CSV table of C-alpha atoms and ligand atoms in Angstrom, one decimal:
chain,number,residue,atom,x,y,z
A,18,UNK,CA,105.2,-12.6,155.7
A,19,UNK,CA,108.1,-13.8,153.7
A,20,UNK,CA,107.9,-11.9,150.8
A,21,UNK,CA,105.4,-8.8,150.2
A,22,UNK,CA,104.5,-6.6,147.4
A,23,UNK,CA,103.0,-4.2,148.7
A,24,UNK,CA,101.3,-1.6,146.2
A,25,UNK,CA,103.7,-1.5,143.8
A,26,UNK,CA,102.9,0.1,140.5
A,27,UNK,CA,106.0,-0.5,138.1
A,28,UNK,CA,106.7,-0.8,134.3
A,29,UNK,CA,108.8,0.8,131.5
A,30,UNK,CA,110.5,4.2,131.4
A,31,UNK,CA,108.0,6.4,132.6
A,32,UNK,CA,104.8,3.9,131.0
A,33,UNK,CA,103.0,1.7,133.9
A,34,UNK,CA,102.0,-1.3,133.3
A,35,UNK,CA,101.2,-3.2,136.7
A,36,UNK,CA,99.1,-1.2,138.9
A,37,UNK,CA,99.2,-1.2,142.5
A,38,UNK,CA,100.1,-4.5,142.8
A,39,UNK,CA,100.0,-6.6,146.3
A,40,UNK,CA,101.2,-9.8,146.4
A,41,UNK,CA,102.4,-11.9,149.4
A,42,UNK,CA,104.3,-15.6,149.8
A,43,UNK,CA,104.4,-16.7,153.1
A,44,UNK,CA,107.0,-19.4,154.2
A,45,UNK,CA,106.6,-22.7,152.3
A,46,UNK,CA,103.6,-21.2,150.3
A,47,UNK,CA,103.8,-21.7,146.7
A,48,UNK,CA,101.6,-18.8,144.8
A,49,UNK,CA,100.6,-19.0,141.4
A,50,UNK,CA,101.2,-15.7,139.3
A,51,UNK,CA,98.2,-16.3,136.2
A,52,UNK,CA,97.3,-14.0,133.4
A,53,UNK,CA,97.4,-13.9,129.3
A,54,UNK,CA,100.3,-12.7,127.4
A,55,UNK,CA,101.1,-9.1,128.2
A,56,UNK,CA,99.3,-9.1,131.3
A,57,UNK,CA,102.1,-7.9,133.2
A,58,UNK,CA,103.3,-10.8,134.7
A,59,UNK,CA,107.3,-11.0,134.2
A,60,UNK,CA,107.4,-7.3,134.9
A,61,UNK,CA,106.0,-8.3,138.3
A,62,UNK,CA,108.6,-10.8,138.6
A,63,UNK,CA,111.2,-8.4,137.3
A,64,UNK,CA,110.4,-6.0,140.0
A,65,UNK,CA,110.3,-8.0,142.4
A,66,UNK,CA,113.8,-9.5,141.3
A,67,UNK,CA,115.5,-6.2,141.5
A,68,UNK,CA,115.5,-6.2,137.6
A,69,UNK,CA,113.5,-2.9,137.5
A,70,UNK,CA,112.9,-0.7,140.2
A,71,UNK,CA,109.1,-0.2,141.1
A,72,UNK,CA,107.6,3.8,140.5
A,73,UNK,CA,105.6,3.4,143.9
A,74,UNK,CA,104.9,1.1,146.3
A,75,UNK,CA,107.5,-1.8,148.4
A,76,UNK,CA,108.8,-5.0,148.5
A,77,UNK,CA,109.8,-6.9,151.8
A,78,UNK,CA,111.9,-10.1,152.0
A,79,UNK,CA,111.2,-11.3,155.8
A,80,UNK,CA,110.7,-8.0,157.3
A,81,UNK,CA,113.6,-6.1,155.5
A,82,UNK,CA,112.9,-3.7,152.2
A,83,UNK,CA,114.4,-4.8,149.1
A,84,UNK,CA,113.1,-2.5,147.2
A,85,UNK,CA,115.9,-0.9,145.7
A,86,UNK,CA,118.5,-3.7,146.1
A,87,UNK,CA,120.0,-4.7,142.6
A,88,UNK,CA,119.6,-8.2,141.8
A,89,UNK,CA,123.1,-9.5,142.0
A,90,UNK,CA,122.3,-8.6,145.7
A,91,UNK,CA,119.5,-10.0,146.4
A,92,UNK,CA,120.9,-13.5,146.4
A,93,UNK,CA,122.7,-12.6,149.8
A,94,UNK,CA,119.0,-11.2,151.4
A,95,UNK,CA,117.7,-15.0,150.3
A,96,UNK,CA,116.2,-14.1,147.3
A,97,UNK,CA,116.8,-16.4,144.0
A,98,UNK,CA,115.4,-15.5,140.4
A,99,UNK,CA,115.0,-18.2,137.6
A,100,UNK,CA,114.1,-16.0,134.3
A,101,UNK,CA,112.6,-16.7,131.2
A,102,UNK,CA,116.0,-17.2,129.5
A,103,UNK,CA,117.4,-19.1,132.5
A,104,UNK,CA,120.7,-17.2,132.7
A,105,UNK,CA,123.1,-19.7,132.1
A,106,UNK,CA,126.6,-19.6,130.6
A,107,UNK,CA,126.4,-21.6,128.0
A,108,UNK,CA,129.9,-21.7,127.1
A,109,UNK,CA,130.6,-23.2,130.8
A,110,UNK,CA,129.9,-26.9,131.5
A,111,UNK,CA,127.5,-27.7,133.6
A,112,UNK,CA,130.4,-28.0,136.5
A,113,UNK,CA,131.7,-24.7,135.9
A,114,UNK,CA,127.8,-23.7,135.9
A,115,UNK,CA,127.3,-24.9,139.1
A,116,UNK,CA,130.3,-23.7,140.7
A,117,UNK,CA,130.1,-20.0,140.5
A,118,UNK,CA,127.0,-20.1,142.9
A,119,UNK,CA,128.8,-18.8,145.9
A,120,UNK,CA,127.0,-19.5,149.0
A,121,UNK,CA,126.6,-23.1,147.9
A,122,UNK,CA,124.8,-24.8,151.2
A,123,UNK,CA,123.0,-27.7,149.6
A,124,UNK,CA,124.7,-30.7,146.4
A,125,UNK,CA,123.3,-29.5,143.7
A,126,UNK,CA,123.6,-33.4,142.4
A,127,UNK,CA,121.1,-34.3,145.5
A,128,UNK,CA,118.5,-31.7,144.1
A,129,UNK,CA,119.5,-32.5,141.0
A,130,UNK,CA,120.8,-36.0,140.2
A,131,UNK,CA,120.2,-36.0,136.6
A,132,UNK,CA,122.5,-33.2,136.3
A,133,UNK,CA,125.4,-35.9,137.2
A,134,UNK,CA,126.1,-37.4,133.7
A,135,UNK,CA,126.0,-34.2,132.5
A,136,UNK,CA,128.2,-32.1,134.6
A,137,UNK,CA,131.2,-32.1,131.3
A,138,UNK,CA,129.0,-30.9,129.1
A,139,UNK,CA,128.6,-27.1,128.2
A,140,UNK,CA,125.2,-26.0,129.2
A,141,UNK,CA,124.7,-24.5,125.9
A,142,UNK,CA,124.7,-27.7,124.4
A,143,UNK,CA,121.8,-29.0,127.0
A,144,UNK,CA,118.3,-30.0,126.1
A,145,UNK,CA,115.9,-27.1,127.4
A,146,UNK,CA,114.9,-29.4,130.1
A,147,UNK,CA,117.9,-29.9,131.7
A,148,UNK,CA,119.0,-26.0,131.4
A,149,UNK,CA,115.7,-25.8,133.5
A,150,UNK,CA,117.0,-28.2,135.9
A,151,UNK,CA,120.6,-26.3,136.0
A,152,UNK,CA,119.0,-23.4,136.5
A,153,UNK,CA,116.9,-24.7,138.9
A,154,UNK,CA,119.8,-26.6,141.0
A,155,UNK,CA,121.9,-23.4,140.9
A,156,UNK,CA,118.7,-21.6,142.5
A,157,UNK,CA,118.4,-23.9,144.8
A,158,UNK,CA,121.4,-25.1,146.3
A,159,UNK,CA,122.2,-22.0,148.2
A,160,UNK,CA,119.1,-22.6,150.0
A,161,UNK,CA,117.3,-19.7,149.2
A,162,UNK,CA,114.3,-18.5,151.3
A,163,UNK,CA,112.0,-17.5,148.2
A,164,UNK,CA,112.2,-18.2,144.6
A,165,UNK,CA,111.1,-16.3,141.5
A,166,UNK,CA,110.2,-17.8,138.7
A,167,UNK,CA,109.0,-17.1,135.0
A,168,UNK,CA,107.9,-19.4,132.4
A,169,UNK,CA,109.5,-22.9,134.4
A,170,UNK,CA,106.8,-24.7,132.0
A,171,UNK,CA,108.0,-23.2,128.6
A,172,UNK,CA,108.9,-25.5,125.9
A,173,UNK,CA,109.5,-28.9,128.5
A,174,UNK,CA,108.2,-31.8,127.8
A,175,UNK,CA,105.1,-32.9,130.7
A,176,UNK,CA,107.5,-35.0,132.6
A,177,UNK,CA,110.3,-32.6,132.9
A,178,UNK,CA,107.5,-29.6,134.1
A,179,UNK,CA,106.6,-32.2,137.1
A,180,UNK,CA,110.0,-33.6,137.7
A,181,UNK,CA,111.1,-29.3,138.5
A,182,UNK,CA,107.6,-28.7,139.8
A,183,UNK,CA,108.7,-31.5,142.1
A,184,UNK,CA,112.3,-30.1,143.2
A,185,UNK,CA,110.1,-26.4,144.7
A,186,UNK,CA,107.4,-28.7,146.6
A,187,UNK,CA,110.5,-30.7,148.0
A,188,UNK,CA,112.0,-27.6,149.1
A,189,UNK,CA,108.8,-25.7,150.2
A,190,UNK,CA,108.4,-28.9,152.5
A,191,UNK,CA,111.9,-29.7,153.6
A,192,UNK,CA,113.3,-25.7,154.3
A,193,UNK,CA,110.2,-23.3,153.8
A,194,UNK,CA,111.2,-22.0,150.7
A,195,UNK,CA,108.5,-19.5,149.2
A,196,UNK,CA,107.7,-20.3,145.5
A,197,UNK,CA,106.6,-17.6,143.4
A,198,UNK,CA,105.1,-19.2,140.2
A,199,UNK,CA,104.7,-17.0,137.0
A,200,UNK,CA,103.2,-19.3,134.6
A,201,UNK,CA,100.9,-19.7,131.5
A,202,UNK,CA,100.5,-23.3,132.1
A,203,UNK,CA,97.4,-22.8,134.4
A,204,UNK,CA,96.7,-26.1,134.9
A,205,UNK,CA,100.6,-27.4,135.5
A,206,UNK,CA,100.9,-24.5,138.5
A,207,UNK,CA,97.4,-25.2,139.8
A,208,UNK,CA,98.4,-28.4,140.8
A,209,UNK,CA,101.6,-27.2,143.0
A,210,UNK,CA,100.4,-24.3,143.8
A,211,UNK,CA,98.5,-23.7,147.5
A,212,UNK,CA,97.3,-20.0,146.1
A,213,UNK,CA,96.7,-18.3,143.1
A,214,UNK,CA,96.6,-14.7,141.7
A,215,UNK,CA,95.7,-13.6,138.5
A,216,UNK,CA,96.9,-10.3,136.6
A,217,UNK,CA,95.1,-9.0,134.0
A,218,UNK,CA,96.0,-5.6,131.8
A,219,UNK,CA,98.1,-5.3,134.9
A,220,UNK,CA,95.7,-5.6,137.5
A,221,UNK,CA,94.5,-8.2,139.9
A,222,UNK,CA,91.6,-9.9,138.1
A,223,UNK,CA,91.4,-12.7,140.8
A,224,UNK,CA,92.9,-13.7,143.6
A,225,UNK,CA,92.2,-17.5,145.3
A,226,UNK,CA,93.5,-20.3,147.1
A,227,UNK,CA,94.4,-22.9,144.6
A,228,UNK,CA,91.5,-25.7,145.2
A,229,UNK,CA,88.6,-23.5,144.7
A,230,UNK,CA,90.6,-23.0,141.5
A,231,UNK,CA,91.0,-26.5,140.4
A,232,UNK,CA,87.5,-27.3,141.6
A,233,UNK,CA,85.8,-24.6,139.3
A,234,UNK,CA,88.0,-23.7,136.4
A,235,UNK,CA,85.7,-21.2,135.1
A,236,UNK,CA,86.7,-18.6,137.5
A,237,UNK,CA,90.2,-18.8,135.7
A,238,UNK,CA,88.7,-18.4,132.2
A,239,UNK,CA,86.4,-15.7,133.5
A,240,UNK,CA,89.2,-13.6,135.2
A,241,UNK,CA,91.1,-14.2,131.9
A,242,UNK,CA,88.8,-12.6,129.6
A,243,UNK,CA,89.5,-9.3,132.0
A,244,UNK,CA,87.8,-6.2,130.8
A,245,UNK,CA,86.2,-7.8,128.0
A,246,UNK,CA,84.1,-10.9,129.6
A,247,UNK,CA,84.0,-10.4,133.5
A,248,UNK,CA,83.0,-6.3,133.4
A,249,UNK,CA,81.3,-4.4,136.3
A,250,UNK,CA,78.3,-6.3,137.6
A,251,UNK,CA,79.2,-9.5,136.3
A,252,UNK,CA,78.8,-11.7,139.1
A,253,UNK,CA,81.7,-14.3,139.4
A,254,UNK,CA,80.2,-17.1,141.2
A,255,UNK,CA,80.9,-18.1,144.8
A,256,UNK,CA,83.8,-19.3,145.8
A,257,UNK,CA,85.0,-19.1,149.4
A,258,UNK,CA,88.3,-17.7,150.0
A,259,UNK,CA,87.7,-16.2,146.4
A,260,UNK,CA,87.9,-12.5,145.3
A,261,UNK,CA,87.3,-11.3,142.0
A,262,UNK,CA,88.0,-7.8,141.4
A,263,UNK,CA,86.1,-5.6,138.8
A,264,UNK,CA,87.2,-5.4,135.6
A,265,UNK,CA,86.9,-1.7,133.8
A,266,UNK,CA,85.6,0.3,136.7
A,267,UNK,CA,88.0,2.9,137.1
A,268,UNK,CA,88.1,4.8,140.7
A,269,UNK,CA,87.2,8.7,140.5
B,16,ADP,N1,111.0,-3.9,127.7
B,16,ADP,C1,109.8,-3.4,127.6
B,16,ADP,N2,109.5,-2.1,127.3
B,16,ADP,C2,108.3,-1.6,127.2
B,16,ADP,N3,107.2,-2.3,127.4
B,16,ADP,C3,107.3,-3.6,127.7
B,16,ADP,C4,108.6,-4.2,127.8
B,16,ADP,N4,108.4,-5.5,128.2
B,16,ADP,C5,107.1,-5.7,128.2
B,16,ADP,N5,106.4,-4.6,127.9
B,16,ADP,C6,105.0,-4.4,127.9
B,16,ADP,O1,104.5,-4.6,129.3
B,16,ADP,C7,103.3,-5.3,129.2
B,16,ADP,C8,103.4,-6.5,130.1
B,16,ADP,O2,104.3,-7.4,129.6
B,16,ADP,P1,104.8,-8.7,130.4
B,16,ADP,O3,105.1,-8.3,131.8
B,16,ADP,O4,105.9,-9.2,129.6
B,16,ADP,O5,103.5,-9.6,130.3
B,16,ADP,P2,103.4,-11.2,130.6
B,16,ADP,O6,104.7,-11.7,131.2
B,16,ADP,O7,102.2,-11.3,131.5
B,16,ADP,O8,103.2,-11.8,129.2
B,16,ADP,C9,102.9,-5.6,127.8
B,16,ADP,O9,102.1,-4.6,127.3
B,16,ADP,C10,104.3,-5.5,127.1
B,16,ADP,O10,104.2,-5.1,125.8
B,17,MG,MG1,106.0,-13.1,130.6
């Protein structure tokens, strides 16, 4: 497996707020991270970015731990992170951007060629699509073997969200990059994605491959109502290749 979470409970000082967590992307899989705000989805993707170190459980990039490897390491282990605020420098030009990637193996203008016209001007001053797409082709071009990201979706317009959605199924194709997908858009990642998970109050609400999903969308809205709708006994429909976990029922 490319990259595995394996039972990894993690949050905030000493405060959980994912529970026992596994999560696997195998080589050119794309997985879709789902769940409502506050669900614990970008402190998954922190963890698993080296941003905050778990309280129990591992994390495996092709067979080695990277548990406890900071994130300006993890780049070397293979590992890229897009965040929500896309760290960019915004006082740099896009060419200045681009050039502090280090291990640059792929032109970040052939991922990106819209990035061309625009390599003079400081990112700071870019539309929030085209950060995304920086931020994407600085991900990207060292050709890393999985990719984190949170929120791609958030504030583009439809055509931007498809043209990036298109740069990580390019990549899952061309070099096996694993895609890890946190997103709100459910439908957007749904259409990339070849599997989904969904978090809820920090657990796994539902886990499925990603046509079930888009054949029966109320699984998803199910799942999302968590403790509240989809309680113990609830049945959640059939669905092969589909597990949905109990809501409330606590263990002991
Ligand atoms: N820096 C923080 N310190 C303490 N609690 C946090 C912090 N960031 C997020 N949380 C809490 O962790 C939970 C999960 O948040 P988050 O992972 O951001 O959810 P999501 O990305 O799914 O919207 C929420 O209850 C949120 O309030
Ligand atoms: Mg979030």
């Amino acid at each position: 497996m490319l990259l595995e979470i394996s039972k990894v409970t993690t949050g905030y000082g000493r405060m959980p707020v994912v529970w026992d967590l596994d999560l696997t992307v195998a080589e050119g899989e794309i997985v879709a991270l789902l769940g409502p705000n506050g669900a614990g989805k970008t402190t998954a993707l922190l963890t698993a970015g080296g941003f905050l170190r778990p309280m129990s459980g591992t994390i495996t990039l092709d067979g080695a731990s990277i548990t406890a490897v900071p994130p300006y390491r993890l780049s070397r282990h293979g590992l890229a992170a897009v965040t929500d605020d896309r760290a960019l420098l915004p006082s740099l030009t896009v060419q200045e951007n681009l050039a502090l990637v280090r291990n640059r193996r792929s032109d970040p203008l052939a991922l990106f060629p819209e990035l061309e016209r625009l390599m003079g001007r400081r990112a700071g001053l870019l539309s929030g699509g085209e950060q995304q797409m920086l931020a994407l082709a600085r991900a990207l071009c060292s050709r890393p073997k999985a990719i984190l990201l949170d929120e791609l979706s958030q504030g583009l317009a439809p055509l931007v969200v498809e043209r990036c959605l298109k740069a990580l199924t390019d990549a899952a194709a061309e070099w096996g990059l694993g895609v890890l997908l946190v997103e709100q858009n459910v439908s957007e990642a749904l259409k990339v994605a070849d599997r989904a998970c969904v978090l809820s109050h920090g657990r796994v609400a539902l886990e499925s491959d990603a046509a079930s999903l888009r054949e029966d969308t109320g699984l998803i809205e199910s799942s999302y109502l968590g403790e509240a709708g989809a309680g113990p006994g609830t049945d959640p429909g059939p669905g092969s290749g589909t597990t949905a976990r109990g809501g409330s029922a606590g263990s002991g």
